[in-house]
CSV table of C-alpha atoms and ligand atoms in Angstrom, one decimal:
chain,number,residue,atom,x,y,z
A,1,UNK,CA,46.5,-3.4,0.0
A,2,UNK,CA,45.6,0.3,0.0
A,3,UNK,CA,47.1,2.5,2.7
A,4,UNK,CA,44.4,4.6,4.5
A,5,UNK,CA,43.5,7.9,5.0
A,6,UNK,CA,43.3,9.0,8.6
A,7,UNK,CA,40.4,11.5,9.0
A,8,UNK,CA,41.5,11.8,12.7
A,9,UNK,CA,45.1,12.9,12.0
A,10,UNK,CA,44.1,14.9,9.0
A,11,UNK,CA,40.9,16.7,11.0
A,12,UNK,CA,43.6,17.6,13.5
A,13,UNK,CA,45.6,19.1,11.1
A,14,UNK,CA,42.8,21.2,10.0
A,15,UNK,CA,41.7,22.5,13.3
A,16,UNK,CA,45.7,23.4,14.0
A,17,UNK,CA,45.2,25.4,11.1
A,18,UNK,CA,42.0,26.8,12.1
A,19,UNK,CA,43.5,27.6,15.3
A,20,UNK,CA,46.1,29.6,13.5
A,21,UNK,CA,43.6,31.1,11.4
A,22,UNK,CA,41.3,32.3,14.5
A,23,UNK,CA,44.3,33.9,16.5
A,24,UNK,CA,45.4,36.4,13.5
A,25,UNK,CA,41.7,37.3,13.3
A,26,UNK,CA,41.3,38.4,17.3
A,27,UNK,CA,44.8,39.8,16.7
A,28,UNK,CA,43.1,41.7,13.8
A,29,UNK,CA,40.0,42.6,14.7
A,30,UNK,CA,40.0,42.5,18.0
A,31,UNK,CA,37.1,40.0,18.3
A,32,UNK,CA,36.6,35.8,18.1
A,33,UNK,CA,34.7,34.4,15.0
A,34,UNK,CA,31.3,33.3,16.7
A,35,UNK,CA,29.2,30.5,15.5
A,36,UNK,CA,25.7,29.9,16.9
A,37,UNK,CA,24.5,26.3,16.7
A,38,UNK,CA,20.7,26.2,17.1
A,39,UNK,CA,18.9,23.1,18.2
A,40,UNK,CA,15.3,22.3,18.2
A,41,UNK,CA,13.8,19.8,20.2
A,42,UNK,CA,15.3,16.7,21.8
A,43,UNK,CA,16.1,14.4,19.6
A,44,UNK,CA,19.3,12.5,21.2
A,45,UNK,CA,22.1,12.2,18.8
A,46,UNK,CA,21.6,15.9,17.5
A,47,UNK,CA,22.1,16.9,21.6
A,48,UNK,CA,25.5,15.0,21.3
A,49,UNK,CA,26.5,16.5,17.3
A,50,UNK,CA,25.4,20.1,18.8
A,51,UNK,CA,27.2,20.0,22.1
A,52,UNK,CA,30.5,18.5,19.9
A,53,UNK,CA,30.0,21.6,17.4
A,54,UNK,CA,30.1,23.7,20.2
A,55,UNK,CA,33.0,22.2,22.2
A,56,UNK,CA,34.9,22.0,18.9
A,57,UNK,CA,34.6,25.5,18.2
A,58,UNK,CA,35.4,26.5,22.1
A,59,UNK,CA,38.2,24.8,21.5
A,60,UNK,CA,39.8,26.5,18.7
A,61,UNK,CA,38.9,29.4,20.0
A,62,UNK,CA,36.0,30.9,18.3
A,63,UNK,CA,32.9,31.7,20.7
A,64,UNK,CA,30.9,28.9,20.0
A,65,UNK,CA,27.4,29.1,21.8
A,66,UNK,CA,24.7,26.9,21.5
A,67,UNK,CA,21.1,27.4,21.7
A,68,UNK,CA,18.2,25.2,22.7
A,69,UNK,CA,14.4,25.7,22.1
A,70,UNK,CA,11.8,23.0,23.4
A,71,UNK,CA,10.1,20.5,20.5
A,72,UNK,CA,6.7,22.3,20.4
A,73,UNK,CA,8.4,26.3,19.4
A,74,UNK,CA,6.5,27.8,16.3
A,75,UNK,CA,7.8,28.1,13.3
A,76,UNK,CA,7.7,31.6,13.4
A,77,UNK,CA,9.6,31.8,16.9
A,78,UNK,CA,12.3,30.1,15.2
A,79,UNK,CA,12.1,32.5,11.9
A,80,UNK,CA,12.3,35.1,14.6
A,81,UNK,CA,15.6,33.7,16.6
A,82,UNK,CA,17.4,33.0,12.7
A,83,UNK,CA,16.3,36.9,11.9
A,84,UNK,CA,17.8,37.8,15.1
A,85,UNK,CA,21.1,36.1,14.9
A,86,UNK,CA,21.5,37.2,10.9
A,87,UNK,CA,21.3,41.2,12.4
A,88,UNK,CA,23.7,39.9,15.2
A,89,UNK,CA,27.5,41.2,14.4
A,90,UNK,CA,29.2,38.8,16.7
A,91,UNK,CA,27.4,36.1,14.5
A,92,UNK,CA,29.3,35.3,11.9
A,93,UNK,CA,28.2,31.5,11.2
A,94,UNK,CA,24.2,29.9,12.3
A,95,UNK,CA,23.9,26.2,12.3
A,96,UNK,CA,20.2,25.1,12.8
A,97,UNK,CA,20.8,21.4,13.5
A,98,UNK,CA,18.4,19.5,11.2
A,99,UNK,CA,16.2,17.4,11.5
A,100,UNK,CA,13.7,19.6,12.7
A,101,UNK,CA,10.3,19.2,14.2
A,102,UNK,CA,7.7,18.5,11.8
A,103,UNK,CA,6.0,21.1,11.8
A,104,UNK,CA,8.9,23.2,11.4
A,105,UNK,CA,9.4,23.4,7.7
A,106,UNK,CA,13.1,22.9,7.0
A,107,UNK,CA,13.0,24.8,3.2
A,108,UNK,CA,11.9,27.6,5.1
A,109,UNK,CA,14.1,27.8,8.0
A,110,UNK,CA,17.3,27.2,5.5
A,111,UNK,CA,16.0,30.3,3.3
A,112,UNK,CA,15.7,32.3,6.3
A,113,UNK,CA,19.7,32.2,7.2
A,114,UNK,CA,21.7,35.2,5.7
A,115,UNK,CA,23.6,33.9,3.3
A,116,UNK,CA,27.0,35.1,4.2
A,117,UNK,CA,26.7,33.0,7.8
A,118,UNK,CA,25.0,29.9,6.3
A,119,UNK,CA,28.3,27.8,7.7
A,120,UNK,CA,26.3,24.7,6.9
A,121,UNK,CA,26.3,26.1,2.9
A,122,UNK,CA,22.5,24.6,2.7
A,123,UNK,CA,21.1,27.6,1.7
A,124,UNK,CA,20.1,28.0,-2.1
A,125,UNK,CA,22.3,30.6,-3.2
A,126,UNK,CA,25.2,29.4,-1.7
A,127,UNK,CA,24.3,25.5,-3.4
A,128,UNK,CA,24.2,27.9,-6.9
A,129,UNK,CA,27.8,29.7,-6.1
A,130,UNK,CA,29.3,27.0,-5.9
A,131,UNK,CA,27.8,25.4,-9.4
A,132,UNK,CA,28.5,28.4,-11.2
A,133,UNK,CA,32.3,28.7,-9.5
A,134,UNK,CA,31.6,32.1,-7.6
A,135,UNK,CA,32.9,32.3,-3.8
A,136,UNK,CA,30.5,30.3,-1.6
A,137,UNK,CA,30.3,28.5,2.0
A,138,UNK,CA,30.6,24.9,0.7
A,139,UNK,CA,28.6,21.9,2.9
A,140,UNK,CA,31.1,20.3,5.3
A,141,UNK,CA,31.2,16.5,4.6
A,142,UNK,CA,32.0,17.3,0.9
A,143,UNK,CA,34.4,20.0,1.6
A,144,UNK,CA,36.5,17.1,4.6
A,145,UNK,CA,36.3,14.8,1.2
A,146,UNK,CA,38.0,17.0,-0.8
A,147,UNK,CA,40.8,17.7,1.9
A,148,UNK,CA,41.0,13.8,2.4
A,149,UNK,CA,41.3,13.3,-1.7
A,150,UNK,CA,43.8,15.8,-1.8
A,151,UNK,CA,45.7,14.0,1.0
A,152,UNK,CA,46.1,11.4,-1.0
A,153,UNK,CA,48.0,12.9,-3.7
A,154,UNK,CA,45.8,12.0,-6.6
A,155,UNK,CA,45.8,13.7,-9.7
A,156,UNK,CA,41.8,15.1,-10.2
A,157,UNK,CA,42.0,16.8,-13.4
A,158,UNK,CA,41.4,14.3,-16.2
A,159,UNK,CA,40.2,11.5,-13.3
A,160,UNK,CA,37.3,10.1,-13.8
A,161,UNK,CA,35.0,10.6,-10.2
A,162,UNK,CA,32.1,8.7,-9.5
A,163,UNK,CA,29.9,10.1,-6.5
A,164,UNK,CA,27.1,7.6,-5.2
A,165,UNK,CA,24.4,9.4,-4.1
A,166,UNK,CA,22.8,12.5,-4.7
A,167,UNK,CA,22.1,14.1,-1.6
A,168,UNK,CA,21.8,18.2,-1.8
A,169,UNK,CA,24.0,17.9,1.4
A,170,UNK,CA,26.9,15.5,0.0
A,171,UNK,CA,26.8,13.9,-2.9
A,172,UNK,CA,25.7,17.2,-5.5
A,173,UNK,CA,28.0,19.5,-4.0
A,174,UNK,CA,30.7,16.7,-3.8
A,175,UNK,CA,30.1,16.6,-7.7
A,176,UNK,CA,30.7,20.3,-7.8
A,177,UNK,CA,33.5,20.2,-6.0
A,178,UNK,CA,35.3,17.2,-8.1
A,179,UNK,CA,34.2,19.4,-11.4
A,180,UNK,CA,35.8,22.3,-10.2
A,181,UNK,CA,39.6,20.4,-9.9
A,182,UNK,CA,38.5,19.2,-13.6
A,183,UNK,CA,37.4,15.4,-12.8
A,184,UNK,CA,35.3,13.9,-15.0
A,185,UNK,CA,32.0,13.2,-12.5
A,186,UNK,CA,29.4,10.5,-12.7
A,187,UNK,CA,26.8,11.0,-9.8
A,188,UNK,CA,25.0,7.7,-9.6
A,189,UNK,CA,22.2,7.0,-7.4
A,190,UNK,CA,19.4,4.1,-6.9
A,191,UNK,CA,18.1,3.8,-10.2
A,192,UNK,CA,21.4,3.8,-11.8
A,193,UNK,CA,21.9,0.9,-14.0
A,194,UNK,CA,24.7,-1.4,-13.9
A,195,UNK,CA,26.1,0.9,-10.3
A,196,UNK,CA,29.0,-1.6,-9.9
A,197,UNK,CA,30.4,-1.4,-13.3
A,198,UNK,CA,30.0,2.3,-13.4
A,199,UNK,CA,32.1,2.2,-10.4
A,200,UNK,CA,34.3,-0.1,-12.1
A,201,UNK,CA,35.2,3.4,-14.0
A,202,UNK,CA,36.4,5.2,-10.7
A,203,UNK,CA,39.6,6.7,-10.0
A,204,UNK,CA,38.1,7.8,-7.4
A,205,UNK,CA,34.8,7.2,-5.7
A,206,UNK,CA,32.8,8.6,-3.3
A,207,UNK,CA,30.0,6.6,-1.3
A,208,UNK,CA,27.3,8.5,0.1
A,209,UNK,CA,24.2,6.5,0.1
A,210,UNK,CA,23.4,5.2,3.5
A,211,UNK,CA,23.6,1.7,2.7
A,212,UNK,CA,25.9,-0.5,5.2
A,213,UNK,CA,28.8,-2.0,2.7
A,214,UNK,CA,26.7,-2.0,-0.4
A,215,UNK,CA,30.1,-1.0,-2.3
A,216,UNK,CA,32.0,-4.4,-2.8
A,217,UNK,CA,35.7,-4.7,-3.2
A,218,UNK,CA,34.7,-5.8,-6.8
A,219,UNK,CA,33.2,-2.3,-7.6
A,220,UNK,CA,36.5,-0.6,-6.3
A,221,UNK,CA,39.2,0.0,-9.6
A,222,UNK,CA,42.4,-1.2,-8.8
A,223,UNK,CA,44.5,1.7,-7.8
A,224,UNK,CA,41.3,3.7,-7.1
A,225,UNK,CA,41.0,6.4,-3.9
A,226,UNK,CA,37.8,4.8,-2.1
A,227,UNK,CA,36.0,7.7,-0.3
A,228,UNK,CA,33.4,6.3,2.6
A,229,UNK,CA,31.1,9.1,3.6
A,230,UNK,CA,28.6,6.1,5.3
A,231,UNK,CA,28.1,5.5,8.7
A,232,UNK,CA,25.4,2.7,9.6
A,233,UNK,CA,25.4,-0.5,11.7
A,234,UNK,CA,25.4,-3.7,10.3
A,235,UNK,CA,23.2,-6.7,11.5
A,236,UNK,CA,25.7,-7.1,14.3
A,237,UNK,CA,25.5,-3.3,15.8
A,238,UNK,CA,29.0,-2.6,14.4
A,239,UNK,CA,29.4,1.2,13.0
A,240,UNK,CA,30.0,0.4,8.8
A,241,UNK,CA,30.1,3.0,6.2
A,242,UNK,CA,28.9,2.5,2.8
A,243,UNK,CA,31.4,0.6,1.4
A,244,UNK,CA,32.9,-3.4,2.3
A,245,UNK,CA,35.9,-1.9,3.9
A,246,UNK,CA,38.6,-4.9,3.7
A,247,UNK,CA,37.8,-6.1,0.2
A,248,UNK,CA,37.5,-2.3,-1.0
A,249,UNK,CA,41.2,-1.9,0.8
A,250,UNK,CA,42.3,-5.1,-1.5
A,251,UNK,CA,42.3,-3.5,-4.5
A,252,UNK,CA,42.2,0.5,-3.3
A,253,UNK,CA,45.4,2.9,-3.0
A,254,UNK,CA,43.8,4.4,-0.6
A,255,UNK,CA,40.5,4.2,1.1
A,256,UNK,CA,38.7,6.3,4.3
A,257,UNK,CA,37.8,3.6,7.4
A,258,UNK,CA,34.5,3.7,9.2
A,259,UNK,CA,34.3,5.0,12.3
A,260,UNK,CA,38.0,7.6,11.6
A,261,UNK,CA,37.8,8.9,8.1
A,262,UNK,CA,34.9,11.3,6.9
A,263,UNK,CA,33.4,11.7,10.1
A,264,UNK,CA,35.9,13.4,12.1
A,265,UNK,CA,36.3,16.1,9.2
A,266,UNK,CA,33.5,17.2,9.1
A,267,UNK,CA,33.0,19.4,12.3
A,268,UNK,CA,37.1,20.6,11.5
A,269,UNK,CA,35.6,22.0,8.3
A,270,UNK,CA,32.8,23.5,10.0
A,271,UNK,CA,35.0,25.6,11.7
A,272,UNK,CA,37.3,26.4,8.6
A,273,UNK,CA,33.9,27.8,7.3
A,274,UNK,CA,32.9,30.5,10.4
A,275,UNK,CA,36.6,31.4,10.2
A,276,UNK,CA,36.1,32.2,6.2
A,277,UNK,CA,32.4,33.6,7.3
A,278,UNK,CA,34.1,35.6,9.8
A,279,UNK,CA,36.8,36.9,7.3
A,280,UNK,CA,34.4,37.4,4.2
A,281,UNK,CA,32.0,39.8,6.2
A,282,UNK,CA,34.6,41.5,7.9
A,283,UNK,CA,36.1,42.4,4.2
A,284,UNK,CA,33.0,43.1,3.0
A,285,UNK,CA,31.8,45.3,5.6
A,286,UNK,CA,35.1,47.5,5.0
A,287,UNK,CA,34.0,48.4,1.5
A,288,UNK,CA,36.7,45.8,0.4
A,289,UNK,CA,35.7,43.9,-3.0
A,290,UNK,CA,35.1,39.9,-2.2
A,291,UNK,CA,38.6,38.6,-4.1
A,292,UNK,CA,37.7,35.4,-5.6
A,293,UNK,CA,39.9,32.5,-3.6
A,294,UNK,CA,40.1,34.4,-0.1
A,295,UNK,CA,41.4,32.4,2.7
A,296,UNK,CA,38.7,29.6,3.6
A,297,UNK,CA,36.3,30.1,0.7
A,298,UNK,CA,35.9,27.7,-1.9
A,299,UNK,CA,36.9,30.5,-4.7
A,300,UNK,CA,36.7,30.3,-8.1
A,301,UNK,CA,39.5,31.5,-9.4
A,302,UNK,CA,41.5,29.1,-6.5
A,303,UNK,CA,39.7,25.9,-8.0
B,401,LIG,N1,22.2,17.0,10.9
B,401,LIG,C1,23.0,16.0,10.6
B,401,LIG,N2,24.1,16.5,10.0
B,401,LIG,C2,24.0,17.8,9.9
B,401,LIG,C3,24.7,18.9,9.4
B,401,LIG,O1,25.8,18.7,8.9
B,401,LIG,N3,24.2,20.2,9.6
B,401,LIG,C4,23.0,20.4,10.1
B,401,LIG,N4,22.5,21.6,10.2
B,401,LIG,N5,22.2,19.4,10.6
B,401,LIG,C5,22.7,18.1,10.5
């Protein structure tokens, strides 16, 4: 029976350390990080995730605001408030909350954040750091499944990883990620053939599909470190993830539960990210050279 990684206790760690990280920067520049969350429209559960990225970052102390605009604001309106905040000093990290109206095009909007604040790491050049190894604002999700992996204690270099699902938000950079610590990565998707026996291959394995407990204990390598990134409901209304957690935990050495294990890292490492924002502009607005592996950024030299 595998033991379980606690994304509650371990997201707590992280903010502690974000914490940590946020009072040496005040103390050294005199200022709070600031992250601006920008939300357009209504739609219900992105209120509640916008208002909880804003509380969290309150609560670690960096000056978390969050801003609303009604569902019918132009595109360009919103170009305009993205050009605004990248000129804004005290910015250091923009979060538009996506989805996005329709007829707000999402490409567009994600091109339009300055690179160095994209605290989301959606936008292209930051995707194409982080494949070619170079400093970079990595996505969150990805970035709390590295921290839980490496909570575990597994060895990555020689592993072999298989990621399920290939999401620009999760699973590629997830991939990227495993590469970088020198895991041998599958990234499967829908049309893969023979999915459970190519999970079969997993020392460790990462669902992120969106498919309530499509990954069955008998896909899960004994010994393997079973990462769920799902969160669905099942026929019943129960929150699932991706993966059939109590077989999976049969033959697992360690495995992330559903609601308690990806989810609650991923706004901690949203925060880690405005605090490496933060750092990498201030450094780079001093003339200083970027050093590969600063504090918070996904370095290449540090992978
Ligand atoms: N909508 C759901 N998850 C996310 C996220 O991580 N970032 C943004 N910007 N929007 C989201």
């Amino acid at each position: 029976m595998g033991n379980i990684l606690d994304g509650k206790a371990i997201a707590e760690k992280v903010r502690a350390e974000v914490r940590a990280d946020v009072t040496s920067f005040v103390a050294e520049h005199g200022r709070a990080p600031g992250l601006t969350v920008v939300l357009v429209g209504e739609d219900p559960a992105s209120v509640v995730y916008t208002r909880n990225k804003e509380k969290s970052a309150k609560e670690c102390g960096i000056a978390g605001t969050l801003l609303r605009l009604p569902a019918d604001t132009p595109e360009a309106e919103v170009l305009a408030l993205v050009a605004k905040l990248n000129g804004d000093d005290a910015v250091d990290g923009i979060l538009v909350q996506l989805p996005l109206p329709r007829h707000v095009r999402e490409a567009e909007v994600l091109r339009a954040i300055d690179p160095d604040k994209d605290v989301d790491g959606f936008h292209a050049l930051n995707a194409g750091r982080l494949a070619t190894g170079q400093p970079a604002l990595v996505p969150c999700t990805p970035t709390g499944c590295m921290r839980l992996i490496a909570e575990s204690g597994v060895e990555l270099a020689g592993a072999r990883a298989v990621v399920v699902g290939r999401s620009n938000i999760v699973g590629k950079p997830m991939a990227q990620l495993l590469l970088a610590k020198h895991a041998t990565v599958t990234i499967a998707h829908s049309r893969t053939r023979d999915l459970p026996a190519v999970c079969r291959e997993a020392d460790v394995l990462v669902a992120a599909v969106g498919r309530a407990e499509m990954v069955r204990g008998d896909w899960v390598k004994p010994g393997a470190v079973v990462i769920d990134v799902g969160i669905n409901r099942d026929t019943n209304g129960k929150l699932v993830g991706d993966v059939a957690f109590a077989e999976a935990r049969e033959r697992a050495s360690w495995i992330t539960p559903v609601p308690g294990g990806v989810g609650p890292m991923t706004i901690a490492c949203l925060l880690a990210n405005t605090v490496a924002a933060a750092r990498a502009r201030t450094a780079a607005r001093r003339g200083l050279r970027e050093r590969p592996g600063q504090r918070g950024l996904h370095g290449g030299a540090r992978r």
